[in-house]
Amino acid sequence: MEHEKDNLKQEAETTKPEEAKTAAAEEAAPEAAPAAEKEPVKDDKKKKKKDLKDALAQKDAELADQKDQHLRLMAEYQNYRNRTAEEKKKIYGDAKVDCVKELLNVMDSFERALEAPCADENYKKGVELTFAQIQKAFEKLGVTEIAALGETFDPKVHNAIKQVDDSDFESDKVCEVFQKGYLLGDRLIRPAMVAVSV
């Protein structure tokens, strides 16, 4: 019996250092394992962070490109709007000028009718009233008569059809008007047909 106790004691003594070594190894292993695991985790995080930064930079570049395209498109659209507005204005102005040009012939006929002798006073008064209405309509449209008689000849608004040696007028002055000229705003509709003194 004593012999068995001694054997057990020896076994315990021999196993204790082995168990102690195993226990120490187990204790050391968990500490070493997380350190080894932490390095790949850090690398993964760094890689993910770099990938996200790259993706963000790419999306920022795409956004900047889209913004640039949008701004260019808006600029083109604004230019288109301005151009079409100018074209409409020009077309409207041209149509207005064409219409007024045609009505000027009617105005000339009324002026000749007013200058003609007429025995019927009511008829003459009716022509005068109609002529006054046409003049008011022209004023509303912005049509103005070009000053000519006695004015210095201006080739921009006067069309000289003859030169006259007239002592009543200084040289280069309009001494006779054959047909009145008109402006629509600043735009010349018809130059005045005049004679110029020499």
Short mmCIF file of N, CA, C and O in Angstrom, two decimals, residues 38-111:
data_model
loop_
_atom_site.label_atom_id
_atom_site.label_comp_id
_atom_site.label_asym_id
_atom_site.label_seq_id
_atom_site.Cartn_x
_atom_site.Cartn_y
_atom_site.Cartn_z
N LYS A 38 -5.13 40.22 -34.81
CA LYS A 38 -5.28 41.67 -34.90
C LYS A 38 -4.60 42.23 -36.15
O LYS A 38 -5.09 43.14 -36.77
N GLU A 39 -3.45 41.65 -36.50
CA GLU A 39 -2.73 42.17 -37.67
C GLU A 39 -3.55 42.03 -38.96
O GLU A 39 -3.69 42.98 -39.70
N PRO A 40 -4.15 40.86 -39.28
CA PRO A 40 -4.98 40.77 -40.49
C PRO A 40 -6.22 41.67 -40.40
O PRO A 40 -6.65 42.24 -41.38
N VAL A 41 -6.79 41.82 -39.20
CA VAL A 41 -7.97 42.68 -39.05
C VAL A 41 -7.59 44.13 -39.36
O VAL A 41 -8.30 44.84 -40.06
N LYS A 42 -6.42 44.56 -38.84
CA LYS A 42 -5.96 45.92 -39.12
C LYS A 42 -5.72 46.11 -40.62
O LYS A 42 -6.07 47.13 -41.19
N ASP A 43 -5.10 45.13 -41.25
CA ASP A 43 -4.86 45.20 -42.69
C ASP A 43 -6.16 45.27 -43.48
O ASP A 43 -6.27 46.03 -44.43
N ASP A 44 -7.15 44.45 -43.04
CA ASP A 44 -8.46 44.48 -43.71
C ASP A 44 -9.12 45.84 -43.56
O ASP A 44 -9.68 46.37 -44.51
N LYS A 45 -9.03 46.40 -42.35
CA LYS A 45 -9.63 47.71 -42.12
C LYS A 45 -8.95 48.78 -42.97
O LYS A 45 -9.61 49.64 -43.56
N LYS A 46 -7.62 48.72 -43.02
CA LYS A 46 -6.88 49.69 -43.84
C LYS A 46 -7.24 49.56 -45.32
O LYS A 46 -7.43 50.54 -46.01
N LYS A 47 -7.35 48.32 -45.76
CA LYS A 47 -7.70 48.07 -47.17
C LYS A 47 -9.11 48.58 -47.47
O LYS A 47 -9.35 49.24 -48.48
N LYS A 48 -10.06 48.28 -46.55
CA LYS A 48 -11.43 48.76 -46.75
C LYS A 48 -11.50 50.27 -46.75
O LYS A 48 -12.19 50.88 -47.57
N LYS A 49 -10.73 50.88 -45.82
CA LYS A 49 -10.70 52.35 -45.73
C LYS A 49 -10.14 52.95 -47.03
O LYS A 49 -10.68 53.91 -47.56
N LYS A 50 -9.06 52.34 -47.53
CA LYS A 50 -8.46 52.82 -48.78
C LYS A 50 -9.44 52.64 -49.95
O LYS A 50 -9.60 53.54 -50.79
N ASP A 51 -10.10 51.48 -50.00
CA ASP A 51 -11.09 51.22 -51.06
C ASP A 51 -12.23 52.24 -51.00
O ASP A 51 -12.68 52.75 -52.03
N LEU A 52 -12.70 52.54 -49.78
CA LEU A 52 -13.78 53.52 -49.62
C LEU A 52 -13.33 54.91 -50.05
O LEU A 52 -14.07 55.65 -50.70
N LYS A 53 -12.08 55.27 -49.69
CA LYS A 53 -11.55 56.58 -50.11
C LYS A 53 -11.45 56.67 -51.62
O LYS A 53 -11.79 57.68 -52.22
N ASP A 54 -10.98 55.58 -52.24
CA ASP A 54 -10.88 55.55 -53.71
C ASP A 54 -12.25 55.66 -54.35
O ASP A 54 -12.44 56.41 -55.32
N ALA A 55 -13.22 54.92 -53.79
CA ALA A 55 -14.59 54.96 -54.33
C ALA A 55 -15.18 56.36 -54.16
O ALA A 55 -15.84 56.88 -55.07
N LEU A 56 -14.92 56.98 -53.00
CA LEU A 56 -15.41 58.34 -52.76
C LEU A 56 -14.78 59.33 -53.73
O LEU A 56 -15.47 60.19 -54.28
N ALA A 57 -13.48 59.20 -53.95
CA ALA A 57 -12.80 60.09 -54.90
C ALA A 57 -13.36 59.92 -56.31
O ALA A 57 -13.57 60.90 -57.03
N GLN A 58 -13.63 58.67 -56.68
CA GLN A 58 -14.21 58.40 -58.01
C GLN A 58 -15.61 59.02 -58.13
O GLN A 58 -15.93 59.65 -59.14
N LYS A 59 -16.42 58.86 -57.08
CA LYS A 59 -17.77 59.43 -57.11
C LYS A 59 -17.72 60.96 -57.12
O LYS A 59 -18.53 61.61 -57.79
N ASP A 60 -16.75 61.54 -56.38
CA ASP A 60 -16.59 63.00 -56.40
C ASP A 60 -16.23 63.49 -57.80
O ASP A 60 -16.74 64.51 -58.27
N ALA A 61 -15.35 62.75 -58.48
CA ALA A 61 -14.96 63.10 -59.85
C ALA A 61 -16.17 63.00 -60.79
O ALA A 61 -16.39 63.88 -61.63
N GLU A 62 -16.95 61.94 -60.62
CA GLU A 62 -18.16 61.77 -61.45
C GLU A 62 -19.15 62.90 -61.19
O GLU A 62 -19.76 63.44 -62.11
N LEU A 63 -19.32 63.26 -59.91
CA LEU A 63 -20.23 64.35 -59.54
C LEU A 63 -19.76 65.68 -60.14
O LEU A 63 -20.56 66.45 -60.68
N ALA A 64 -18.46 65.94 -60.06
CA ALA A 64 -17.90 67.17 -60.64
C ALA A 64 -18.14 67.20 -62.15
O ALA A 64 -18.50 68.24 -62.71
N ASP A 65 -17.97 66.05 -62.80
CA ASP A 65 -18.21 65.96 -64.25
C ASP A 65 -19.69 66.21 -64.57
O ASP A 65 -20.01 66.94 -65.51
N GLN A 66 -20.59 65.62 -63.77
CA GLN A 66 -22.02 65.83 -63.97
C GLN A 66 -22.41 67.29 -63.75
O GLN A 66 -23.21 67.86 -64.50
N LYS A 67 -21.82 67.91 -62.71
CA LYS A 67 -22.09 69.33 -62.45
C LYS A 67 -21.63 70.18 -63.61
O LYS A 67 -22.32 71.11 -64.04
N ASP A 68 -20.44 69.87 -64.14
CA ASP A 68 -19.90 70.62 -65.28
C ASP A 68 -20.81 70.48 -66.49
O ASP A 68 -21.14 71.48 -67.15
N GLN A 69 -21.26 69.26 -66.77
CA GLN A 69 -22.18 69.03 -67.89
C GLN A 69 -23.50 69.79 -67.68
O GLN A 69 -24.05 70.37 -68.62
N HIS A 70 -23.98 69.77 -66.43
CA HIS A 70 -25.23 70.47 -66.11
C HIS A 70 -25.08 71.98 -66.33
O HIS A 70 -25.96 72.61 -66.93
N LEU A 71 -23.98 72.54 -65.86
CA LEU A 71 -23.74 73.98 -66.03
C LEU A 71 -23.63 74.35 -67.50
O LEU A 71 -24.16 75.37 -67.95
N ARG A 72 -22.95 73.52 -68.28
CA ARG A 72 -22.83 73.77 -69.71
C ARG A 72 -24.20 73.71 -70.40
O ARG A 72 -24.51 74.54 -71.25
N LEU A 73 -24.99 72.72 -70.00
CA LEU A 73 -26.32 72.58 -70.58
C LEU A 73 -27.19 73.79 -70.24
O LEU A 73 -27.90 74.32 -71.10
N MET A 74 -27.11 74.24 -68.98
CA MET A 74 -27.88 75.42 -68.57
C MET A 74 -27.43 76.67 -69.33
O MET A 74 -28.25 77.49 -69.73
N ALA A 75 -26.12 76.81 -69.54
CA ALA A 75 -25.60 77.95 -70.29
C ALA A 75 -26.09 77.91 -71.74
O ALA A 75 -26.50 78.94 -72.29
N GLU A 76 -26.06 76.72 -72.33
CA GLU A 76 -26.55 76.57 -73.71
C GLU A 76 -28.04 76.91 -73.79
O GLU A 76 -28.48 77.57 -74.72
N TYR A 77 -28.79 76.45 -72.79
CA TYR A 77 -30.23 76.72 -72.78
C TYR A 77 -30.50 78.22 -72.63
O TYR A 77 -31.36 78.77 -73.31
N GLN A 78 -29.73 78.87 -71.75
CA GLN A 78 -29.90 80.32 -71.57
C GLN A 78 -29.55 81.08 -72.85
O GLN A 78 -30.26 82.02 -73.24
N ASN A 79 -28.48 80.64 -73.52
CA ASN A 79 -28.11 81.26 -74.80
C ASN A 79 -29.22 81.05 -75.83
O ASN A 79 -29.54 81.95 -76.61
N TYR A 80 -29.79 79.84 -75.84
CA TYR A 80 -30.89 79.54 -76.77
C TYR A 80 -32.08 80.46 -76.49
O TYR A 80 -32.68 81.02 -77.42
N ARG A 81 -32.42 80.62 -75.20
CA ARG A 81 -33.56 81.49 -74.85
C ARG A 81 -33.30 82.93 -75.27
O ARG A 81 -34.19 83.59 -75.83
N ASN A 82 -32.09 83.41 -75.01
CA ASN A 82 -31.75 84.78 -75.39
C ASN A 82 -31.80 84.95 -76.91
O ASN A 82 -32.33 85.95 -77.42
N ARG A 83 -31.25 83.96 -77.62
CA ARG A 83 -31.23 84.02 -79.09
C ARG A 83 -32.65 84.01 -79.66
O ARG A 83 -32.98 84.81 -80.54
N THR A 84 -33.49 83.11 -79.14
CA THR A 84 -34.87 83.04 -79.66
C THR A 84 -35.66 84.30 -79.30
O THR A 84 -36.47 84.76 -80.11
N ALA A 85 -35.39 84.87 -78.13
CA ALA A 85 -36.07 86.12 -77.75
C ALA A 85 -35.68 87.25 -78.70
O ALA A 85 -36.52 88.03 -79.15
N GLU A 86 -34.37 87.30 -79.04
CA GLU A 86 -33.91 88.32 -79.98
C GLU A 86 -34.52 88.10 -81.37
O GLU A 86 -34.91 89.05 -82.04
N GLU A 87 -34.57 86.83 -81.78
CA GLU A 87 -35.15 86.51 -83.09
C GLU A 87 -36.63 86.89 -83.14
O GLU A 87 -37.10 87.46 -84.14
N LYS A 88 -37.36 86.59 -82.06
CA LYS A 88 -38.78 86.95 -82.01
C LYS A 88 -38.96 88.46 -82.08
O LYS A 88 -39.84 88.97 -82.78
N LYS A 89 -38.11 89.16 -81.32
CA LYS A 89 -38.17 90.62 -81.31
C LYS A 89 -37.90 91.18 -82.70
O LYS A 89 -38.59 92.09 -83.16
N LYS A 90 -36.90 90.61 -83.37
CA LYS A 90 -36.55 91.07 -84.72
C LYS A 90 -37.68 90.77 -85.70
O LYS A 90 -38.05 91.61 -86.52
N ILE A 91 -38.23 89.55 -85.60
CA ILE A 91 -39.33 89.17 -86.50
C ILE A 91 -40.53 90.09 -86.29
O ILE A 91 -41.15 90.57 -87.24
N TYR A 92 -40.84 90.33 -85.00
CA TYR A 92 -41.96 91.24 -84.68
C TYR A 92 -41.69 92.64 -85.23
O TYR A 92 -42.57 93.26 -85.82
N GLY A 93 -40.45 93.12 -85.04
CA GLY A 93 -40.08 94.44 -85.54
C GLY A 93 -40.18 94.52 -87.05
O GLY A 93 -40.68 95.50 -87.61
N ASP A 94 -39.70 93.46 -87.73
CA ASP A 94 -39.77 93.44 -89.20
C ASP A 94 -41.22 93.44 -89.69
O ASP A 94 -41.56 94.13 -90.65
N ALA A 95 -42.06 92.64 -89.03
CA ALA A 95 -43.47 92.57 -89.42
C ALA A 95 -44.15 93.92 -89.19
O ALA A 95 -44.95 94.38 -90.03
N LYS A 96 -43.81 94.58 -88.10
CA LYS A 96 -44.38 95.88 -87.79
C LYS A 96 -43.96 96.91 -88.84
O LYS A 96 -44.78 97.70 -89.31
N VAL A 97 -42.68 96.88 -89.21
CA VAL A 97 -42.17 97.81 -90.24
C VAL A 97 -42.88 97.57 -91.56
O VAL A 97 -43.29 98.52 -92.24
N ASP A 98 -43.02 96.31 -91.94
CA ASP A 98 -43.69 95.99 -93.22
C ASP A 98 -45.13 96.50 -93.22
O ASP A 98 -45.60 97.05 -94.22
N CYS A 99 -45.81 96.31 -92.10
CA CYS A 99 -47.20 96.77 -91.99
C CYS A 99 -47.28 98.30 -92.08
O CYS A 99 -48.11 98.85 -92.82
N VAL A 100 -46.40 98.99 -91.36
CA VAL A 100 -46.41 100.46 -91.37
C VAL A 100 -46.06 100.98 -92.75
O VAL A 100 -46.65 101.97 -93.21
N LYS A 101 -45.12 100.32 -93.43
CA LYS A 101 -44.75 100.74 -94.80
C LYS A 101 -45.97 100.75 -95.72
O LYS A 101 -46.16 101.67 -96.51
N GLU A 102 -46.77 99.69 -95.60
CA GLU A 102 -47.98 99.62 -96.43
C GLU A 102 -48.97 100.72 -96.07
O GLU A 102 -49.62 101.31 -96.94
N LEU A 103 -49.10 101.00 -94.78
CA LEU A 103 -50.04 102.03 -94.34
C LEU A 103 -49.57 103.45 -94.69
O LEU A 103 -50.39 104.36 -94.79
N LEU A 104 -48.27 103.62 -94.88
CA LEU A 104 -47.75 104.94 -95.25
C LEU A 104 -48.30 105.39 -96.61
O LEU A 104 -48.54 106.58 -96.83
N ASN A 105 -48.50 104.44 -97.49
CA ASN A 105 -49.09 104.77 -98.80
C ASN A 105 -50.50 105.33 -98.62
O ASN A 105 -50.90 106.28 -99.31
N VAL A 106 -51.24 104.75 -97.68
CA VAL A 106 -52.60 105.24 -97.38
C VAL A 106 -52.51 106.65 -96.79
O VAL A 106 -53.29 107.54 -97.13
N MET A 107 -51.54 106.85 -95.91
CA MET A 107 -51.32 108.16 -95.28
C MET A 107 -51.01 109.21 -96.36
O MET A 107 -51.55 110.33 -96.31
N ASP A 108 -50.15 108.85 -97.30
CA ASP A 108 -49.82 109.79 -98.39
C ASP A 108 -51.07 110.15 -99.20
O ASP A 108 -51.27 111.31 -99.58
N SER A 109 -51.90 109.15 -99.46
CA SER A 109 -53.13 109.40 -100.24
C SER A 109 -54.06 110.34 -99.47
O SER A 109 -54.66 111.24 -100.07
N PHE A 110 -54.18 110.16 -98.17
CA PHE A 110 -55.00 111.05 -97.35
C PHE A 110 -54.46 112.48 -97.37
O PHE A 110 -55.22 113.44 -97.42
N GLU A 111 -53.13 112.62 -97.29
CA GLU A 111 -52.54 113.97 -97.33
C GLU A 111 -52.83 114.65 -98.66
O GLU A 111 -53.13 115.85 -98.69
#
